[in-house]
Coordinates of N, CA, C and O and ligand atoms in Angstrom, one line a residue:
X15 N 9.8 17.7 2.3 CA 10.9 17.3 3.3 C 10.8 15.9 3.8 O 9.8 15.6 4.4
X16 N 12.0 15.0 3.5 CA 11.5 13.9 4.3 C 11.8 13.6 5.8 O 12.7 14.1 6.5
X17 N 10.9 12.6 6.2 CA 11.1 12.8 8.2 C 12.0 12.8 8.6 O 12.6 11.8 8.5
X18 N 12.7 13.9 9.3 CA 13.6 13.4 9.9 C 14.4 11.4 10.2 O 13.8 10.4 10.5
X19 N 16.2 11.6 10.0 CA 16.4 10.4 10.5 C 16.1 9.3 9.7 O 16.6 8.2 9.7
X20 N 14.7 10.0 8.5 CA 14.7 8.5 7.8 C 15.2 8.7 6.3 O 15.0 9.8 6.0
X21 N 15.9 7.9 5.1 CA 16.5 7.8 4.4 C 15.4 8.8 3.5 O 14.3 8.8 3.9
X22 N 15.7 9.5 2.1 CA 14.7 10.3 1.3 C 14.3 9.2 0.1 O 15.0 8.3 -0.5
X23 N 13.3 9.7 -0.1 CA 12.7 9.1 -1.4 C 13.6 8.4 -2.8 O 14.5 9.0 -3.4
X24 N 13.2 6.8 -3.1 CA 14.6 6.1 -3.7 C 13.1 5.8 -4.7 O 12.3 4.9 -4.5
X25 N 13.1 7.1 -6.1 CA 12.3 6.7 -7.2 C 12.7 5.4 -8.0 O 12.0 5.1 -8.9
X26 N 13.6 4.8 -7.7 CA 14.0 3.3 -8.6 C 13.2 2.2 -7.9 O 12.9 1.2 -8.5
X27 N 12.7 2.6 -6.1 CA 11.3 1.7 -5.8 C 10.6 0.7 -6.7 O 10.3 1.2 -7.7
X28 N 10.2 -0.3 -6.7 CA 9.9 -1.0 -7.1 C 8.9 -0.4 -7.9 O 8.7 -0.2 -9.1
X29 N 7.7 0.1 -6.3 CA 6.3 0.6 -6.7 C 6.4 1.7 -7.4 O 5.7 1.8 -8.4
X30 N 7.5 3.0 -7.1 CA 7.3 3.8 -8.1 C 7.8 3.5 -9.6 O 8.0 4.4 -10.4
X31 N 7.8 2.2 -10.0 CA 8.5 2.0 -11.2 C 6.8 0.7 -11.8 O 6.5 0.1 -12.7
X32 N 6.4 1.0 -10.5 CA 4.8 0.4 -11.6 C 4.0 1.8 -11.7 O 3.2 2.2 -12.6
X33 N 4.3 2.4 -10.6 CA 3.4 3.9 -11.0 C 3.6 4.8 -12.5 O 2.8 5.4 -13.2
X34 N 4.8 4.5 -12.6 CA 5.3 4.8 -13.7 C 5.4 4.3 -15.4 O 5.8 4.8 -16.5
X35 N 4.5 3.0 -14.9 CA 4.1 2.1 -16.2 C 5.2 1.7 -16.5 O 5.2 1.6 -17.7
X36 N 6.6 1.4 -15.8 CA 7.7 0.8 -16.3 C 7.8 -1.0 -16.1 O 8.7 -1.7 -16.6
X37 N 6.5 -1.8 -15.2 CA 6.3 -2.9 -14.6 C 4.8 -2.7 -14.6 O 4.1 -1.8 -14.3
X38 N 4.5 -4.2 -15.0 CA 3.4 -4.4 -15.1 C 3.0 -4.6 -13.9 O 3.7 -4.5 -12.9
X39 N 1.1 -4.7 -13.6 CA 1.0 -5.0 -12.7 C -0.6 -5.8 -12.5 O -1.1 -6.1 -13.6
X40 N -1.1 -6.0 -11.7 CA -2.4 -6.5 -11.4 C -3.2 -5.7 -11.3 O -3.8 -5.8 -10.2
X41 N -3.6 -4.8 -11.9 CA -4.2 -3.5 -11.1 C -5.6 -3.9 -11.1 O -6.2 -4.6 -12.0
X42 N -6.1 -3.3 -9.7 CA -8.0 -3.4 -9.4 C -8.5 -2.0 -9.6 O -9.6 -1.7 -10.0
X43 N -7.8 -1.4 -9.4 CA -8.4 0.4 -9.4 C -7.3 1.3 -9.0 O -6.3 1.0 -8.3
X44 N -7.7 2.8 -9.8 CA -6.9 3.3 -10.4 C -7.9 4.9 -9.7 O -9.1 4.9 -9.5
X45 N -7.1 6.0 -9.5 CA -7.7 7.2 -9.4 C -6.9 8.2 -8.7 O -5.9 7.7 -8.3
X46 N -6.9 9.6 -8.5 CA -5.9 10.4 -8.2 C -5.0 10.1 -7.6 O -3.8 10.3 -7.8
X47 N -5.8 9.4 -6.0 CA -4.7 9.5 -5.6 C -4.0 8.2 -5.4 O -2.8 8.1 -5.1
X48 N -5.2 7.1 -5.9 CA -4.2 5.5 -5.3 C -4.1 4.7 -6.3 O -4.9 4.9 -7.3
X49 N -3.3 3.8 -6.4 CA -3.6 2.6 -7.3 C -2.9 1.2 -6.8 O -1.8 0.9 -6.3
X50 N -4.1 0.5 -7.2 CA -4.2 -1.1 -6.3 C -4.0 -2.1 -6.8 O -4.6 -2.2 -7.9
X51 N -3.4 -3.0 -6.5 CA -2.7 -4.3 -7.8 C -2.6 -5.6 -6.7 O -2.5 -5.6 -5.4
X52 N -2.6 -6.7 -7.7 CA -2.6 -8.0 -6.8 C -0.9 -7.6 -5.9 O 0.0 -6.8 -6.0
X53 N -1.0 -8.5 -5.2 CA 0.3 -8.8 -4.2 C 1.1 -9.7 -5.3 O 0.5 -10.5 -5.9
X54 N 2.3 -9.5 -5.7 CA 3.1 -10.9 -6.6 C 2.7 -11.6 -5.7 O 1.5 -11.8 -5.7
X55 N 3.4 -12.2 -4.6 CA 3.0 -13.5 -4.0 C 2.3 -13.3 -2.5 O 2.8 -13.0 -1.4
X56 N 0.9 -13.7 -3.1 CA -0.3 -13.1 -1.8 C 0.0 -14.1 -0.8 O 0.4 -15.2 -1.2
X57 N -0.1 -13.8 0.5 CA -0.4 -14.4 2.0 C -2.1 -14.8 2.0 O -2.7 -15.7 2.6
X58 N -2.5 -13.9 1.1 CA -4.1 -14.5 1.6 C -5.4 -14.8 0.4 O -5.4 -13.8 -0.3
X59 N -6.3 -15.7 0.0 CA -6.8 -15.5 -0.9 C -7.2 -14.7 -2.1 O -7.4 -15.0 -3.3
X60 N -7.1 -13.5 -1.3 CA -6.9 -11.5 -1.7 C -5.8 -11.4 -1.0 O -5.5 -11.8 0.2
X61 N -5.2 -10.8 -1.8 CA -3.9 -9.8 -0.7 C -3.7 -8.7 -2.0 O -3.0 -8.8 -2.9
X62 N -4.8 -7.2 -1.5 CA -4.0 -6.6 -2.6 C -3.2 -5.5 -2.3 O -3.8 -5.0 -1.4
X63 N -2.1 -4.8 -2.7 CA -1.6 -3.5 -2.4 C -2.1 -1.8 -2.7 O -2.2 -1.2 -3.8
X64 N -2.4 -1.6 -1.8 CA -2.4 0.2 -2.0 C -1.5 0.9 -1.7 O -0.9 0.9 -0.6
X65 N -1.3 1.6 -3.1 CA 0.0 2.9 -2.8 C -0.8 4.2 -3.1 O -1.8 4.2 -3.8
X66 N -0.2 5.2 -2.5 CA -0.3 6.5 -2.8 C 0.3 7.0 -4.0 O 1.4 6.6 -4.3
X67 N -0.4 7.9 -4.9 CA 0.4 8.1 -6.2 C 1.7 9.3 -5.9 O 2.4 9.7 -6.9
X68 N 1.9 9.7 -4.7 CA 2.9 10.7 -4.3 C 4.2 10.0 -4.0 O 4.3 8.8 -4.0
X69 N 4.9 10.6 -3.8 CA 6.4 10.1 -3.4 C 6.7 10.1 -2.0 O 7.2 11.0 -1.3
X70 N 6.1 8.5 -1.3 CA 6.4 8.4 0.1 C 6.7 7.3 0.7 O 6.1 6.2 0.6
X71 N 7.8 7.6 1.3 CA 8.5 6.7 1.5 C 8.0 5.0 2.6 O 8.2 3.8 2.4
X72 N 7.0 5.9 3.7 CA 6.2 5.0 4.4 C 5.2 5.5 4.9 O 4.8 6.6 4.4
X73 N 4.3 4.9 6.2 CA 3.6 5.7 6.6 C 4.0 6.8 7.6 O 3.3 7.7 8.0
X74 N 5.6 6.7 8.1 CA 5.4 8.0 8.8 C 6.0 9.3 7.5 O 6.2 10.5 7.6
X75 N 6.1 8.8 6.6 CA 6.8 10.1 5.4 C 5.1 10.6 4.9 O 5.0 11.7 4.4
X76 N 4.2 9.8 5.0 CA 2.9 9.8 4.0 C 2.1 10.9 5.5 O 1.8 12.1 5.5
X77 N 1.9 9.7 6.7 CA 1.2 10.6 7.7 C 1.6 12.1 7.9 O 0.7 12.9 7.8
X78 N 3.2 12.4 8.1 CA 3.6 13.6 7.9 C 3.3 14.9 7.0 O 2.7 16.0 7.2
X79 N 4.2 14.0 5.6 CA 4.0 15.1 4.6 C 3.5 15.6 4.0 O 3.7 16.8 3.8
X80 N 2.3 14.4 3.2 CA 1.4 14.3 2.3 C 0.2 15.4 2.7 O -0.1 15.7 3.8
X81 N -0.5 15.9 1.6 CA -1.5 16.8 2.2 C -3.0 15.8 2.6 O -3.4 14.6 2.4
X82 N -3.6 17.3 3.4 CA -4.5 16.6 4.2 C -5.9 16.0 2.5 O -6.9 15.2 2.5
X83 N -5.4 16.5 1.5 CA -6.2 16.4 0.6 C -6.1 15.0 0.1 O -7.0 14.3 -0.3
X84 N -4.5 14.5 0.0 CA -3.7 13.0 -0.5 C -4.0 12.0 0.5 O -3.8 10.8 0.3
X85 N -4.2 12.5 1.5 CA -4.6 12.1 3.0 C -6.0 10.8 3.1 O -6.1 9.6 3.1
X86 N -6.9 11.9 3.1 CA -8.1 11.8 2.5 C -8.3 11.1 1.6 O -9.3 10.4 1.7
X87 N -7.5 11.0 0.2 CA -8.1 10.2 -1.0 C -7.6 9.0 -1.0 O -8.0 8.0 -1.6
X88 N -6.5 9.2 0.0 CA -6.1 7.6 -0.1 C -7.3 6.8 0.8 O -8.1 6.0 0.3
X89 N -7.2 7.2 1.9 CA -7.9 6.4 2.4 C -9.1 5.9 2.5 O -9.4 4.9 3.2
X90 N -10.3 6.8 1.5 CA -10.8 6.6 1.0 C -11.1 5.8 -0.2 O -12.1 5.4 -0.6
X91 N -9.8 5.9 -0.7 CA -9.7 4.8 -1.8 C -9.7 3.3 -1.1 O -10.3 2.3 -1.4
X92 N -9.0 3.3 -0.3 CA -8.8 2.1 0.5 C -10.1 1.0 0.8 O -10.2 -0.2 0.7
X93 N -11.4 2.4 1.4 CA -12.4 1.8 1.7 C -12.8 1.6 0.7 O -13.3 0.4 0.9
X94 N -13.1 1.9 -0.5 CA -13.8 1.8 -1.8 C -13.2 0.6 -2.4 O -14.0 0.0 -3.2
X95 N -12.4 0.2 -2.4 CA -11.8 -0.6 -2.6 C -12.2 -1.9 -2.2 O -12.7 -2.7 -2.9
X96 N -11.9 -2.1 -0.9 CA -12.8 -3.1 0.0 C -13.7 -3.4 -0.4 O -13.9 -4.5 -0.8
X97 N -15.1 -2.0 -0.5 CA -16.3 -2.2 -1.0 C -16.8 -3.1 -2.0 O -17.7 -3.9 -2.0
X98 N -15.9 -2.7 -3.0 CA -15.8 -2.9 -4.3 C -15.0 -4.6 -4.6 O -14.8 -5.1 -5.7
X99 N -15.0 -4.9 -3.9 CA -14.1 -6.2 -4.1 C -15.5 -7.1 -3.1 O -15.7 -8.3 -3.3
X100 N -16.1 -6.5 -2.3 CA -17.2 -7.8 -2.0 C -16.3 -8.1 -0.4 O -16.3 -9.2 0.1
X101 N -15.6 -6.9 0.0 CA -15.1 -7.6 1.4 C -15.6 -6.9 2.8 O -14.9 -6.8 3.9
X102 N -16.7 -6.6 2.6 CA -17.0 -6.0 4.1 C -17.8 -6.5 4.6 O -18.0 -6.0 5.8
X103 N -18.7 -7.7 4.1 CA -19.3 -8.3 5.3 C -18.3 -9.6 5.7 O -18.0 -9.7 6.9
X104 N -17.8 -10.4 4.8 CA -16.8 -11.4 5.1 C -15.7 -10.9 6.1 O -15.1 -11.6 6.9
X105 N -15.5 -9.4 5.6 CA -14.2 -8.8 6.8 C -12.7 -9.1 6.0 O -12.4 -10.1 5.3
X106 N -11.9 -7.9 6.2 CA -10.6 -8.0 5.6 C -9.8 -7.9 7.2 O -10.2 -8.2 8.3
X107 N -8.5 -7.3 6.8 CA -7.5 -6.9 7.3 C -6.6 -6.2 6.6 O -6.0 -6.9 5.7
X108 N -6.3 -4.1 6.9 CA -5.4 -3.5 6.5 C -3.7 -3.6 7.7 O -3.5 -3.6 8.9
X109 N -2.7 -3.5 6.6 CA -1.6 -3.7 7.7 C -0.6 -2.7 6.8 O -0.3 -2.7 5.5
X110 N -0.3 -2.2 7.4 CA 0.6 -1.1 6.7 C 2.5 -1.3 7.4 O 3.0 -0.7 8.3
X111 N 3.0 -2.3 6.7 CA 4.7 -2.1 7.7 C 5.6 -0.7 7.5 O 5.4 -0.1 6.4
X112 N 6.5 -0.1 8.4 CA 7.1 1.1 8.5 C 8.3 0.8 9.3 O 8.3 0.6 10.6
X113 N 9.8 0.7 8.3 CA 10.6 0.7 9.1 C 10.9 -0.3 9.4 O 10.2 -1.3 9.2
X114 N 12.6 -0.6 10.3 CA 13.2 -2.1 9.5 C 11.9 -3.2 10.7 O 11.2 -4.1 10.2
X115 N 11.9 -3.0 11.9 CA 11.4 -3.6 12.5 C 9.9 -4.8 12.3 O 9.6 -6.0 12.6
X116 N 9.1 -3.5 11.5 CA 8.0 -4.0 10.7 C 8.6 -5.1 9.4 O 7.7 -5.8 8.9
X117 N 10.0 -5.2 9.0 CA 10.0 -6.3 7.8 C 9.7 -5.1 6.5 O 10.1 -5.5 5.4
X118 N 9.2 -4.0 6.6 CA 8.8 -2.9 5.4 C 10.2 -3.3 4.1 O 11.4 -3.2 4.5
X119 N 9.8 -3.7 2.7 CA 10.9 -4.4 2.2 C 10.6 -3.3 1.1 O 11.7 -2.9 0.8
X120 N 9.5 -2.6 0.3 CA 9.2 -1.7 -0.4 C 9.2 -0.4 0.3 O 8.4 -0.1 1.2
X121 N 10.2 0.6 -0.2 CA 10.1 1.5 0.2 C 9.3 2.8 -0.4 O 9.8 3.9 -0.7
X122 N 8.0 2.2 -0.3 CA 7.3 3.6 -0.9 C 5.9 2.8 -0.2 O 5.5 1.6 -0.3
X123 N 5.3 4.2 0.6 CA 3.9 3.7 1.4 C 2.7 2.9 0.7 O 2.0 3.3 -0.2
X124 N 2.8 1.8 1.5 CA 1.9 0.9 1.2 C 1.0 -0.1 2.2 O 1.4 -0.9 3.0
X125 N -0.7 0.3 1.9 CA -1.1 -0.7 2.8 C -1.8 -2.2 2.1 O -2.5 -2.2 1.1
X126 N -1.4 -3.1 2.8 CA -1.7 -4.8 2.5 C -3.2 -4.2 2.8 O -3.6 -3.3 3.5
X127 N -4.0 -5.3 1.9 CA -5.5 -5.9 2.2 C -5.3 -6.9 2.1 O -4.5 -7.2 1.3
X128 N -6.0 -8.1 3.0 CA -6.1 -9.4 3.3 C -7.2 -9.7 3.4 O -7.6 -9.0 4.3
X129 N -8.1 -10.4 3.0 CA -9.0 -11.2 2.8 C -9.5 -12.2 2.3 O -8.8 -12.3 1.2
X130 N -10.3 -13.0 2.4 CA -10.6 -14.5 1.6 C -11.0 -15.7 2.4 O -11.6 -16.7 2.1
X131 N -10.4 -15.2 4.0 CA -10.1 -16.6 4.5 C -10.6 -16.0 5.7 O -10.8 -14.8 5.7
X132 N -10.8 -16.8 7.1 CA -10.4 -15.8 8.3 C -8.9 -16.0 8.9 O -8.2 -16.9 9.2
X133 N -8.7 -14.9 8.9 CA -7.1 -14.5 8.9 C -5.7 -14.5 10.4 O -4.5 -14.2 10.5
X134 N -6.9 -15.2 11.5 CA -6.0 -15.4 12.2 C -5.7 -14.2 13.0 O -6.1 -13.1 12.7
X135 N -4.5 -14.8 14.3 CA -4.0 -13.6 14.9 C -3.8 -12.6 14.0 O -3.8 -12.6 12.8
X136 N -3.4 -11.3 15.1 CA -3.0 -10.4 14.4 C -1.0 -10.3 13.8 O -0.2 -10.0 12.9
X137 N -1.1 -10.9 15.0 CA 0.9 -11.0 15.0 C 1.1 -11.8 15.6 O 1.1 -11.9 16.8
X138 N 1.5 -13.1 14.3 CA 1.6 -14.8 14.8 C 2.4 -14.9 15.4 O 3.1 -13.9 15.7
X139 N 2.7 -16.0 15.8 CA 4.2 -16.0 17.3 C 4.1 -15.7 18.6 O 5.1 -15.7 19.3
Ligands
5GP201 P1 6.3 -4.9 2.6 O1 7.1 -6.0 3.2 O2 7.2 -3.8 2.1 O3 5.2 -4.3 3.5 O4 5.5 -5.5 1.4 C1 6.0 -5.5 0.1 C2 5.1 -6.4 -0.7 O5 5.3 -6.1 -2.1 C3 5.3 -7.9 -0.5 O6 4.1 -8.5 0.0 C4 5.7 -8.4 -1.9 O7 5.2 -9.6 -2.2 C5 5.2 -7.3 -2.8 N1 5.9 -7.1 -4.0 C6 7.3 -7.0 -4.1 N2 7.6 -6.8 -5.4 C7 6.5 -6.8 -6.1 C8 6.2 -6.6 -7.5 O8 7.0 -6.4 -8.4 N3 4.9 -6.6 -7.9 C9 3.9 -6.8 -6.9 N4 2.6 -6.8 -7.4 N5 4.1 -7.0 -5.6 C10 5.4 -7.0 -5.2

């Protein structure tokens, strides 16, 4: 079911059309539940994307619906990820947008990784 109030699942999504091997992509890692690819045009030395391999629209459709099992693997992929890229003593930054206010332009849940540089405020302006 999707959240109340917010629009349902639009599979022509950009991301679900790389999940789908229809669009190439940068991919760093790959596994049940996530898969991670450069940013087309990064903000930060690293900027890479994580999606969930389920059908969600953002984080309040993913926080909601998704099981506590998809839950889990994402976010654990997240950290492994980090790991795995050489970014946890240098330090990253995860930022997940939701919704028009956030700027969210892909509608299928995704969190930014940022790292390379030190990254400044959190919310310039
Ligand atoms: P949002 O604003 O939805 O949080 O972020 C969407 C992100 O997706 C943007 O940073 C944008 O550069 C990235 N993006 C949009 N289209 C593509 C694409 O086709 N491939 C990749 N790798 N990234 C994309």
């Amino acid at each position: 079911m999707p959240v109340s109030g917010l629009p349902p699942y639009d599979d022509t999504n950009i991301f679900a059309r790389i999940l789908r091997g229809e669009i190439p992509c940068k991919k760093v890692y790959e596994d049940d539940f996530a898969l991670a690819f450069h940013d087309i045009a990064p903000q930060a030395p690293t900027h890479v994307l994580v999606i969930p391999k389920g059908p969600y629209c953002s984080f309040a459709d993913f926080s909601a619906c998704a099981s506590d099992n998809e839950i889990g693997g994402f976010i654990r992929a997240v950290g492994v990820i980090a790991k795995d890229l050489g970014l946890e003593a240098p330090g990253y930054r995860l930022l997940a947008n939701m919704g028009e206010h956030s700027g969210q332009e892909v509608p299928h849940f995704h969190v930014h990784l940022f790292a390379g540089r030190p990254l400044g405020r959190m919310i310039p302006g």
